[in-house]
Short mmCIF file of C-alpha atoms in Angstrom, two decimals:
data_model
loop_
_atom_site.label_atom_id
_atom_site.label_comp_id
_atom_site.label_asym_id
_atom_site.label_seq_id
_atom_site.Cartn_x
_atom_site.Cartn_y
_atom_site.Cartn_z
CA UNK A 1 -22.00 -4.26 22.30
CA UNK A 2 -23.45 -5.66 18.73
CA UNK A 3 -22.53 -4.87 15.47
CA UNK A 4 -25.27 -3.88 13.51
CA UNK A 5 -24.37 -2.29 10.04
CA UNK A 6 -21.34 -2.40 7.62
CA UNK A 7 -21.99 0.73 5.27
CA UNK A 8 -19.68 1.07 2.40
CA UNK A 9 -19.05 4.32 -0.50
CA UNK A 10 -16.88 4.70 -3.21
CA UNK A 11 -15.59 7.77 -3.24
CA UNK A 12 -13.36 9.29 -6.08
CA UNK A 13 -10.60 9.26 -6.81
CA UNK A 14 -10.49 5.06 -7.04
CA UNK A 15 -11.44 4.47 -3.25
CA UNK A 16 -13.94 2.19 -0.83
CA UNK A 17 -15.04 3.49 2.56
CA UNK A 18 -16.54 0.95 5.42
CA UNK A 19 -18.28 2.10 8.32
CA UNK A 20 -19.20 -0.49 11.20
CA UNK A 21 -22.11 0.43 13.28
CA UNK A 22 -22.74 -1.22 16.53
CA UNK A 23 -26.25 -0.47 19.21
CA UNK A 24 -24.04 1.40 21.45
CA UNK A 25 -23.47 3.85 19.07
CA UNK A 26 -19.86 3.22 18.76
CA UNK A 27 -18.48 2.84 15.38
CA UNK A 28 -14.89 2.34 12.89
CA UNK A 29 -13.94 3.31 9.78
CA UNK A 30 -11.68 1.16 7.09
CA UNK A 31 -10.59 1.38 3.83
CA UNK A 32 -11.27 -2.10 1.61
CA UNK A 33 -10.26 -1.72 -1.73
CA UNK A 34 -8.61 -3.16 -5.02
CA UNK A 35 -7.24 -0.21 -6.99
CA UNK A 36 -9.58 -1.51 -10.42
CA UNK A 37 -12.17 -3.54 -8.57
CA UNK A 38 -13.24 -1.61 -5.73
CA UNK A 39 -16.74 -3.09 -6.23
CA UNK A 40 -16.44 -6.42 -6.36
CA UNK A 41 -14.53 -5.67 -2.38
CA UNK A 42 -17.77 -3.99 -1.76
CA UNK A 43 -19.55 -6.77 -2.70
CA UNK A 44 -17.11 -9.27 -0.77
CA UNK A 45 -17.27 -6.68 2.12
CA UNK A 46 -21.35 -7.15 2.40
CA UNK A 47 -21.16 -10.94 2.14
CA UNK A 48 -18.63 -11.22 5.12
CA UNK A 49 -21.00 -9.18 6.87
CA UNK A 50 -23.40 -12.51 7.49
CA UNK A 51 -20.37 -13.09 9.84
CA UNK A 52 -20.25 -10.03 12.03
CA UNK A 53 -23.43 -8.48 11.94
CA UNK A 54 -24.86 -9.68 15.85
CA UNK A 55 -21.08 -9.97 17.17
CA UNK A 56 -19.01 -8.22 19.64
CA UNK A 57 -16.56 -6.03 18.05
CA UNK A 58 -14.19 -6.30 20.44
CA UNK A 59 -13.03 -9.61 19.75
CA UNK A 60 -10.89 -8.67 16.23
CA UNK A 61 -8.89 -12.05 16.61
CA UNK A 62 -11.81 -14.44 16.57
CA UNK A 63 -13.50 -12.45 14.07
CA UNK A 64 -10.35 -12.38 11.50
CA UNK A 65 -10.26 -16.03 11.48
CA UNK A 66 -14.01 -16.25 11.37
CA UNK A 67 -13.90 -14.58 8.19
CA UNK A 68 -10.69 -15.69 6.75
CA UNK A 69 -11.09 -19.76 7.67
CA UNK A 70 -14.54 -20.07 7.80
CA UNK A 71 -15.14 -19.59 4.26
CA UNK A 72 -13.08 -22.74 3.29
CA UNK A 73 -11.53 -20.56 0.07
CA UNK A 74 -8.95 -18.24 1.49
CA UNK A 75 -6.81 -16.11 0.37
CA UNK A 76 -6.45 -14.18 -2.66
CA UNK A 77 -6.89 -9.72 -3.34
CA UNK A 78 -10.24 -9.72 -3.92
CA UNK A 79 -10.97 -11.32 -0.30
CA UNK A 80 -8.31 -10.51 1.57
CA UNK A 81 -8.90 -6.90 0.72
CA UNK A 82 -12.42 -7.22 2.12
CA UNK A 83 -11.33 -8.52 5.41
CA UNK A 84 -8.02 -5.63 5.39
CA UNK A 85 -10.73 -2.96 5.37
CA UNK A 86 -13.42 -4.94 8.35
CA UNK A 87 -9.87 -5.44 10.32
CA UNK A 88 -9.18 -2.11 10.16
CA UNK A 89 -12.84 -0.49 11.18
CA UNK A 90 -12.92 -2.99 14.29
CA UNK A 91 -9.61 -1.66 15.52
CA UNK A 92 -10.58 1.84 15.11
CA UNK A 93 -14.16 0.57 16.92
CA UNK A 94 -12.21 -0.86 19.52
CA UNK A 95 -10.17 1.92 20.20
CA UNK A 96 -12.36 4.56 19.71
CA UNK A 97 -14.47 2.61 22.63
CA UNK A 98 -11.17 2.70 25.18
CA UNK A 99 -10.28 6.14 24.07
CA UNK A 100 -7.07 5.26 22.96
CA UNK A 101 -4.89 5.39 19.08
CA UNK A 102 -4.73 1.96 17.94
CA UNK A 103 -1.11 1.94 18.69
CA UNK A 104 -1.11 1.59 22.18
CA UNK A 105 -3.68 -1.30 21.86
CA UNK A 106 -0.95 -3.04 19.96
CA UNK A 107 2.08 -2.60 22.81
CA UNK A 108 2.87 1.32 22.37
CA UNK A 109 4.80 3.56 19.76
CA UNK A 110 8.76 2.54 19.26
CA UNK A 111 8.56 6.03 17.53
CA UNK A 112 6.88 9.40 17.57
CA UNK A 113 6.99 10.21 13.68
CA UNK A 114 7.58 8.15 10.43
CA UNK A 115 9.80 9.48 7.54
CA UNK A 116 7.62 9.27 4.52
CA UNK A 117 8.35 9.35 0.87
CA UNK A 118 6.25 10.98 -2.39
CA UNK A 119 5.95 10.05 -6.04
CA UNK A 120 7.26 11.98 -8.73
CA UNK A 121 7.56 11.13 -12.83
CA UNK A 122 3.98 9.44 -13.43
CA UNK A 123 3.10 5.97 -15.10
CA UNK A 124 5.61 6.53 -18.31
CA UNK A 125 8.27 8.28 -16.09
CA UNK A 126 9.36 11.97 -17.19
CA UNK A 127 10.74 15.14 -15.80
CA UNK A 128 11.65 12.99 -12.94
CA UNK A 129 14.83 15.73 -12.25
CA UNK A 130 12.20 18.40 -12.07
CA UNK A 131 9.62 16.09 -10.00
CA UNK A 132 12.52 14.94 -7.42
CA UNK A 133 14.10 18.73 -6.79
CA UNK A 134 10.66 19.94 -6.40
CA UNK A 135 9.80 17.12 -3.44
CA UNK A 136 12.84 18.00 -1.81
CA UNK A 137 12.21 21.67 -1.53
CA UNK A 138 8.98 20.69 0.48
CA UNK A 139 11.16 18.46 3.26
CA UNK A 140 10.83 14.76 1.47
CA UNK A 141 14.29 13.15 1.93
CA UNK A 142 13.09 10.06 -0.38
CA UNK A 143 11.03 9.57 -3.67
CA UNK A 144 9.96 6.82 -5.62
CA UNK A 145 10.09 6.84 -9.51
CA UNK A 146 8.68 4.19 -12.34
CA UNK A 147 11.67 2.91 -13.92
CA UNK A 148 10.58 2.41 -16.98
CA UNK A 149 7.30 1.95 -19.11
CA UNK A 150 5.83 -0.58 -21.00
CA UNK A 151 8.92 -3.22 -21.49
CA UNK A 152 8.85 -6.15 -23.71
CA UNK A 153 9.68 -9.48 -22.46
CA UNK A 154 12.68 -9.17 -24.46
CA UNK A 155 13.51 -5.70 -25.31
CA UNK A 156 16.23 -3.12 -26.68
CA UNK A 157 19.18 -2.69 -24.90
CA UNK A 158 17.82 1.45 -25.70
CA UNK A 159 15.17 1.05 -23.64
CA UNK A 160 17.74 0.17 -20.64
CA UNK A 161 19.69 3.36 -21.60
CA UNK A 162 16.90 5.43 -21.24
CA UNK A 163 15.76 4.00 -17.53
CA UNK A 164 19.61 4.67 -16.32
CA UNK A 165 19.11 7.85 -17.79
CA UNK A 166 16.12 8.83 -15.89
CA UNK A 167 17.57 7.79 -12.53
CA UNK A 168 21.07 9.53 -13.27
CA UNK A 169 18.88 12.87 -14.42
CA UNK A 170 17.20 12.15 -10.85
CA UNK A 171 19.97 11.67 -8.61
CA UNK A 172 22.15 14.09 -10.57
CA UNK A 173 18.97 16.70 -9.45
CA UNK A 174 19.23 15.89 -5.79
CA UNK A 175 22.67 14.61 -5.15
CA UNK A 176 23.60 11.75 -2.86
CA UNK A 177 22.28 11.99 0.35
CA UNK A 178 18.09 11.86 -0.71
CA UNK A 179 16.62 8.05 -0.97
CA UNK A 180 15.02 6.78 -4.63
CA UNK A 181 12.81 3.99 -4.87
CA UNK A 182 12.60 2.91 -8.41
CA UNK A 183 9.90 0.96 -9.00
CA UNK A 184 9.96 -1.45 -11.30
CA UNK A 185 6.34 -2.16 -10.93
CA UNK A 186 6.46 -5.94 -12.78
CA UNK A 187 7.13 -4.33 -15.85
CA UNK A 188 10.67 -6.02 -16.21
CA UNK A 189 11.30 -9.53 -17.36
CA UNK A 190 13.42 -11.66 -16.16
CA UNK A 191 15.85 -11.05 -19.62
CA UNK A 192 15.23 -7.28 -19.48
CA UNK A 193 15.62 -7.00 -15.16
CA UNK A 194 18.58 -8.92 -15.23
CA UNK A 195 20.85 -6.36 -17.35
CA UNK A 196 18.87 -3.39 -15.70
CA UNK A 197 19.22 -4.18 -12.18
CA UNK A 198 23.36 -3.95 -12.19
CA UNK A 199 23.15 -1.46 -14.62
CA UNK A 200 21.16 1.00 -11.38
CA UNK A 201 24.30 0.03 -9.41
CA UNK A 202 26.43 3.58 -9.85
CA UNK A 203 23.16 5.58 -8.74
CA UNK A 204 22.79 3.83 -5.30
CA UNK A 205 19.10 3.33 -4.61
CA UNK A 206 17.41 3.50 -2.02
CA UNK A 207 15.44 0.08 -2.87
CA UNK A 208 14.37 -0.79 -6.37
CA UNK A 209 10.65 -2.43 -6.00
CA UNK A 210 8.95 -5.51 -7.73
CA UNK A 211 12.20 -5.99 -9.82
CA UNK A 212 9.77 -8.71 -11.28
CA UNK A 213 6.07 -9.20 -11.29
CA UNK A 214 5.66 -11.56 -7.83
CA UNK A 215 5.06 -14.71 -9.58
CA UNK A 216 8.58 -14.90 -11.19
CA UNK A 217 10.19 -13.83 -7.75
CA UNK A 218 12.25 -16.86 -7.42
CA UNK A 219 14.13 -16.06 -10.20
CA UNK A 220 15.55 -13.05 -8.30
CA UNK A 221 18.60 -15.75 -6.85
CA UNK A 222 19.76 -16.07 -10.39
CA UNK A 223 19.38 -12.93 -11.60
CA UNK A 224 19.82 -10.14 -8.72
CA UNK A 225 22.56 -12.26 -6.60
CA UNK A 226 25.51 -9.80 -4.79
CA UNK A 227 23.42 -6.42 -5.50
CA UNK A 228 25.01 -3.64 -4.04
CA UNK A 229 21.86 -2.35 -2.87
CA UNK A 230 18.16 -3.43 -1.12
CA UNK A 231 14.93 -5.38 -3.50
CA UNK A 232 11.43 -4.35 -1.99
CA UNK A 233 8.07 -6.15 -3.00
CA UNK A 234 4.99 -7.29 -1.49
CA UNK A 235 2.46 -5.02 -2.01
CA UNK A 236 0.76 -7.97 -4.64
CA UNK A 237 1.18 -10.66 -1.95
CA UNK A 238 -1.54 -11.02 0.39
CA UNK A 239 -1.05 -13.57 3.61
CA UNK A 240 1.94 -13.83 6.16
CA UNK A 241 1.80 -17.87 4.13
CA UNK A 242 3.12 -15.57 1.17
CA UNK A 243 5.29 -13.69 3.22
CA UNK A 244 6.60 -16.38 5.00
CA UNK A 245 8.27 -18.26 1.51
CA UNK A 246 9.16 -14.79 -0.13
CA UNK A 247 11.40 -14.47 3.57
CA UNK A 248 12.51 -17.85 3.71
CA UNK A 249 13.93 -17.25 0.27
CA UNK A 250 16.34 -15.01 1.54
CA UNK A 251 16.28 -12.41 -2.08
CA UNK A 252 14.34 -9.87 -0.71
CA UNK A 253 15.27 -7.02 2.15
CA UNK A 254 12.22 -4.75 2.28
CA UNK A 255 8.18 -5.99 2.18
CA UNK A 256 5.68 -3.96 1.21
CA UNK A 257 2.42 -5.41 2.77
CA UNK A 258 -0.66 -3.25 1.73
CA UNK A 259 -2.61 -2.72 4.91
CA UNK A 260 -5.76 -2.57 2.93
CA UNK A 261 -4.80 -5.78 0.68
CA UNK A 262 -2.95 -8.31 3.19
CA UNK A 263 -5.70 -8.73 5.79
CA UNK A 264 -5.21 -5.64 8.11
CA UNK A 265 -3.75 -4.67 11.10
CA UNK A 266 -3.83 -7.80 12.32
CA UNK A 267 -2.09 -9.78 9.36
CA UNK A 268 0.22 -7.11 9.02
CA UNK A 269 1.59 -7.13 12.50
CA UNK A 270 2.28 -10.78 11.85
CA UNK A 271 3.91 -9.99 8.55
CA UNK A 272 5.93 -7.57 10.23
CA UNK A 273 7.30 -10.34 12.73
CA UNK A 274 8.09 -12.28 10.67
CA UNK A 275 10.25 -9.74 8.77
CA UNK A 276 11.72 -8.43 11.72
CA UNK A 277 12.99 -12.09 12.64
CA UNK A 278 14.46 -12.15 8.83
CA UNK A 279 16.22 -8.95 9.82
CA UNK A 280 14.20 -7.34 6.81
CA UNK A 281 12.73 -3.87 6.86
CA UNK A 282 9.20 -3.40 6.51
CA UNK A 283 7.87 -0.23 3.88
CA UNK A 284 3.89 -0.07 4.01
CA UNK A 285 2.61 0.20 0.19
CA UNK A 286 0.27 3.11 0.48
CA UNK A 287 -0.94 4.65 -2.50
CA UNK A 288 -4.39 5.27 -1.31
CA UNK A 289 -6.62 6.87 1.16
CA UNK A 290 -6.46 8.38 4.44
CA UNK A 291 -7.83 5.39 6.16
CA UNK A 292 -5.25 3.22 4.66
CA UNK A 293 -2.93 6.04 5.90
CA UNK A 294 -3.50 6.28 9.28
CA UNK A 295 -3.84 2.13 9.78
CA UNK A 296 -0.36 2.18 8.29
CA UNK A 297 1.18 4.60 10.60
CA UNK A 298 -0.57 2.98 13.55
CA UNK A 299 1.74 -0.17 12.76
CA UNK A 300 4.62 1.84 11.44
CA UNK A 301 4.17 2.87 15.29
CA UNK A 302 5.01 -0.13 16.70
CA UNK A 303 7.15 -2.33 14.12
CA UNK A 304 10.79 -1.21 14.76
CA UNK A 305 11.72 -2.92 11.21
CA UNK A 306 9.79 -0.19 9.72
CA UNK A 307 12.02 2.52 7.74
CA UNK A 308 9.94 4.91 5.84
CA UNK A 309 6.08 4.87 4.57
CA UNK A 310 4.31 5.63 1.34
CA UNK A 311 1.90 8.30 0.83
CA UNK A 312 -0.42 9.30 -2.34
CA UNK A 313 -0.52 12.84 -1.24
CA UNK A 314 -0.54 14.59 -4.85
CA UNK A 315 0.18 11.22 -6.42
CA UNK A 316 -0.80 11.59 -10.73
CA UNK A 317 -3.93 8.67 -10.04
CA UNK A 318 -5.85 11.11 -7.77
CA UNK A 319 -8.08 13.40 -9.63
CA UNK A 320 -11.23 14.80 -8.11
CA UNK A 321 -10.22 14.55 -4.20
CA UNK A 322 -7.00 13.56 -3.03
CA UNK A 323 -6.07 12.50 0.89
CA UNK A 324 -6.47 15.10 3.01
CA UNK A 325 -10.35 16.09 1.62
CA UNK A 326 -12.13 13.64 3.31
CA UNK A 327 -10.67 14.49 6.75
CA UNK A 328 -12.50 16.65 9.51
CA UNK A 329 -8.98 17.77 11.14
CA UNK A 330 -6.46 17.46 8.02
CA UNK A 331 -3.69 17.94 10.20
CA UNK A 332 -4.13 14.66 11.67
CA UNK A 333 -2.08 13.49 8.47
CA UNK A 334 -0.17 16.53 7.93
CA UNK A 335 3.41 15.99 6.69
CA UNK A 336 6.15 18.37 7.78
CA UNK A 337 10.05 18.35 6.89
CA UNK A 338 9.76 14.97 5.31
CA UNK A 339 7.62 13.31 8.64
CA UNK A 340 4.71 12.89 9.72
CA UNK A 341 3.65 12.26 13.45
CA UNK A 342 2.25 8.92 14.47
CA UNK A 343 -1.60 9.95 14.96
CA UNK A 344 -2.41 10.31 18.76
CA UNK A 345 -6.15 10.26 18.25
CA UNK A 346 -8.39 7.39 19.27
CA UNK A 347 -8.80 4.17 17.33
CA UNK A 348 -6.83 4.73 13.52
CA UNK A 349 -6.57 8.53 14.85
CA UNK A 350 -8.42 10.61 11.90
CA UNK A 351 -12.31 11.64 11.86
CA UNK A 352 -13.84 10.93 8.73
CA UNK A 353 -15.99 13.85 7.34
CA UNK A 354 -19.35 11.29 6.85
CA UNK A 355 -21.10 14.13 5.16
CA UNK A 356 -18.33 14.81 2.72
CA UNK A 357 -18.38 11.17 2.21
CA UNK A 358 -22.13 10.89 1.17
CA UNK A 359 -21.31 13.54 -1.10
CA UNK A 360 -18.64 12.33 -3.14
CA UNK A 361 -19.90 8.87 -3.46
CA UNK A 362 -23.03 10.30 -5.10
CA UNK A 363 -20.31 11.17 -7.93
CA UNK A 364 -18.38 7.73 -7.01
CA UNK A 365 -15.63 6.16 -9.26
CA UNK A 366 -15.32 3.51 -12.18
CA UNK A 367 -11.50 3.90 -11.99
CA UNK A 368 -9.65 1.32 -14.17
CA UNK A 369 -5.82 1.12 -14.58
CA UNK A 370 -4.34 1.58 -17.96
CA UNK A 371 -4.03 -1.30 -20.56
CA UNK A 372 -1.19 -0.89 -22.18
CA UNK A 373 -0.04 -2.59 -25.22
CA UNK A 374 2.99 -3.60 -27.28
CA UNK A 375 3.94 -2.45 -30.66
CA UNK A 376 2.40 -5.77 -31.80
CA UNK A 377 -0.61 -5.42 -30.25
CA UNK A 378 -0.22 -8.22 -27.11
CA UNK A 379 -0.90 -6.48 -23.85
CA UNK A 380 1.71 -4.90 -21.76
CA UNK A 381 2.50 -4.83 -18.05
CA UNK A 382 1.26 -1.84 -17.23
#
């Protein structure tokens, strides 16, 4: 067996869909993409192709570190995204081939379903009371909130007020036992994260994630030392290299590895080792499509350090189609009482509707994130 064709779409809301072809007729689906720059991945996707097109897609080892070393530059979202999304369609080629979910390929499930979380409270976080109560009258027993929104380097101590104030209004709404993530999403300077973090202390969260934007992380030992309760990042690192300082330093207790940023499957299984021998848990960032989905909850499958996943079912960035529209059988991904069951189908475990796919991409995407600015006109984190 040869490959023979990577074919890429992008597909609203903000996402990039690979197909590998091979001249058995055998073929995987992935899910390369920058939320901003999905086509300069598309464009990274076709020049990797030079590499694979003429191989045998069964050997995914040899033809990660084809395309990660033999390039000389490494590294980095733009390519590492690319290869996350090949990764991804060979293990669904492979085990679409042997009939099996990608799980099994990988040692076998340590679990039959993974407790998932939603978003509520949008990019400038409101009603987050209203949000939260609502998620937990469909069966979510976590949430994740933005913590604040635009913050200044050095800011009012109001502006603190009001983020405690939007996490006591949310845990006030669901009382004690349900888990919030409050992300912090690199908004927070050091000055600013420093007073906030302790000041979260009363409401018990469940993790509070990117308490700084991931080059200032090893700041967190001066500022976040003797927290009361777990710091999550990762989703803006993208190599186990990364990983393996970030654990060394000994600050963090949950990673977030993107599965369609930090190299795929395959990099994230070794991310996830090297977690587990940190003793830290391991939280899939997954705010996009179903193929990033399913290739999360294929290794949520088999990483026992894994304690709940991210979805973007209904999440505020996904207008025009949202998860579960570009699915043949939608209940492949279907989420019930706050779980959803580790796919069972071959390869990632969910049959893209190609049609659909054509479709959509005819209308395709420009999506951009918001820039944000201060009241003195310098940008913002956003």
């Amino acid at each position: 067996m040869k490959i023979t064709r990577l074919k890429t779409w992008q597909v609203p809301p903000r996402w990039l869909f690979l197909k590998i072809e091979t001249d058995a007729g055998c073929y995987g689906w992935g899910e390369p993409v920058i939320e901003g720059r999905a086509a300069t991945v598309e464009a990274a996707v076709h020049e990797l192709a030079d590499y694979l097109v003429g191989q045998d897609p069964h050997r995914i080892e040899h033809l990660w570190n084809i395309l990660y070393r033999a390039g000389f530059y490494r590294g980095g979202p733009i390519l590492m995204s690319a290869i996350a999304g090949i990764d991804q369609a060979l293990w669904d080629l492979k085990g679409r081939d042997l009939g099996v979910p990608v799980h099994q390929l990988l040692g076998g499930a340590v679990r039959d379903k993974m407790r998932m979380y939603a978003w509520t409270g949008g990019d400038r976080p409101s009603e987050v009371g209203e949000g939260a109560r609502a998620l937990v009258e469909q069966g979510f027993t976590a949430f994740k909130m933005n913590g604040t929104p635009e913050l200044a380097i050095v800011d009012s101590h109001h502006k603190i007020d009001e983020a405690v104030a939007r996490v006591a209004e949310a845990r006030q709404a669901v009382g004690p036992a349900v888990g919030i993530g409050i992300d912090f999403h690199g908004r927070v300077h050091r000055p600013m994260a420093k007073a906030l973090l302790r000041e979260l202390e009363p409401f018990h969260p469940m993790f509070v994630e990117e308490p700084v934007a991931p080059e200032h992380l090893p700041c967190l030992k001066q500022i976040a030392g003797g927290l009361g309760y777990p710091l999550a990042t990762g989703e803006r690192l993208h190599t186990r290299f990364q990983f393996r300082d970030l654990l060394a330093d000994g600050m963090i207790d949950i990673i977030q590895p993107d599965l369609s940023h930090c190299g795929g499957i395959s990099e994230g299984l070794k991310i996830a080792a090297l977690a587990s021998a940190h003793d830290v848990a391991l939280a899939p960032h997954c705010p996009l499509g179903p193929l990033t989905l399913a290739t999360s909850l294929q290794l949520d499958a088999v990483c026992h350090n894994t304690f709940i996943q991210e979805q973007s079912m209904g999440i505020h960035y996904n207008q025009g189609n949202d998860v579960l529209d570009y699915l043949v059988d939608k209940s492949a991904l279907a989420i019930e009482d706050g779980f959803c069951a580790i796919p069972q189908g071959p390869g990632l475990g969910v049959e893209i509707d190609e049609a659909f796919v054509e479709e959509r991409a005819k209308v395709g995407h420009r999506w951009r994130n918001p820039v944000w600015t201060h009241a003195d006109g310098s940008v913002a984190e956003w």
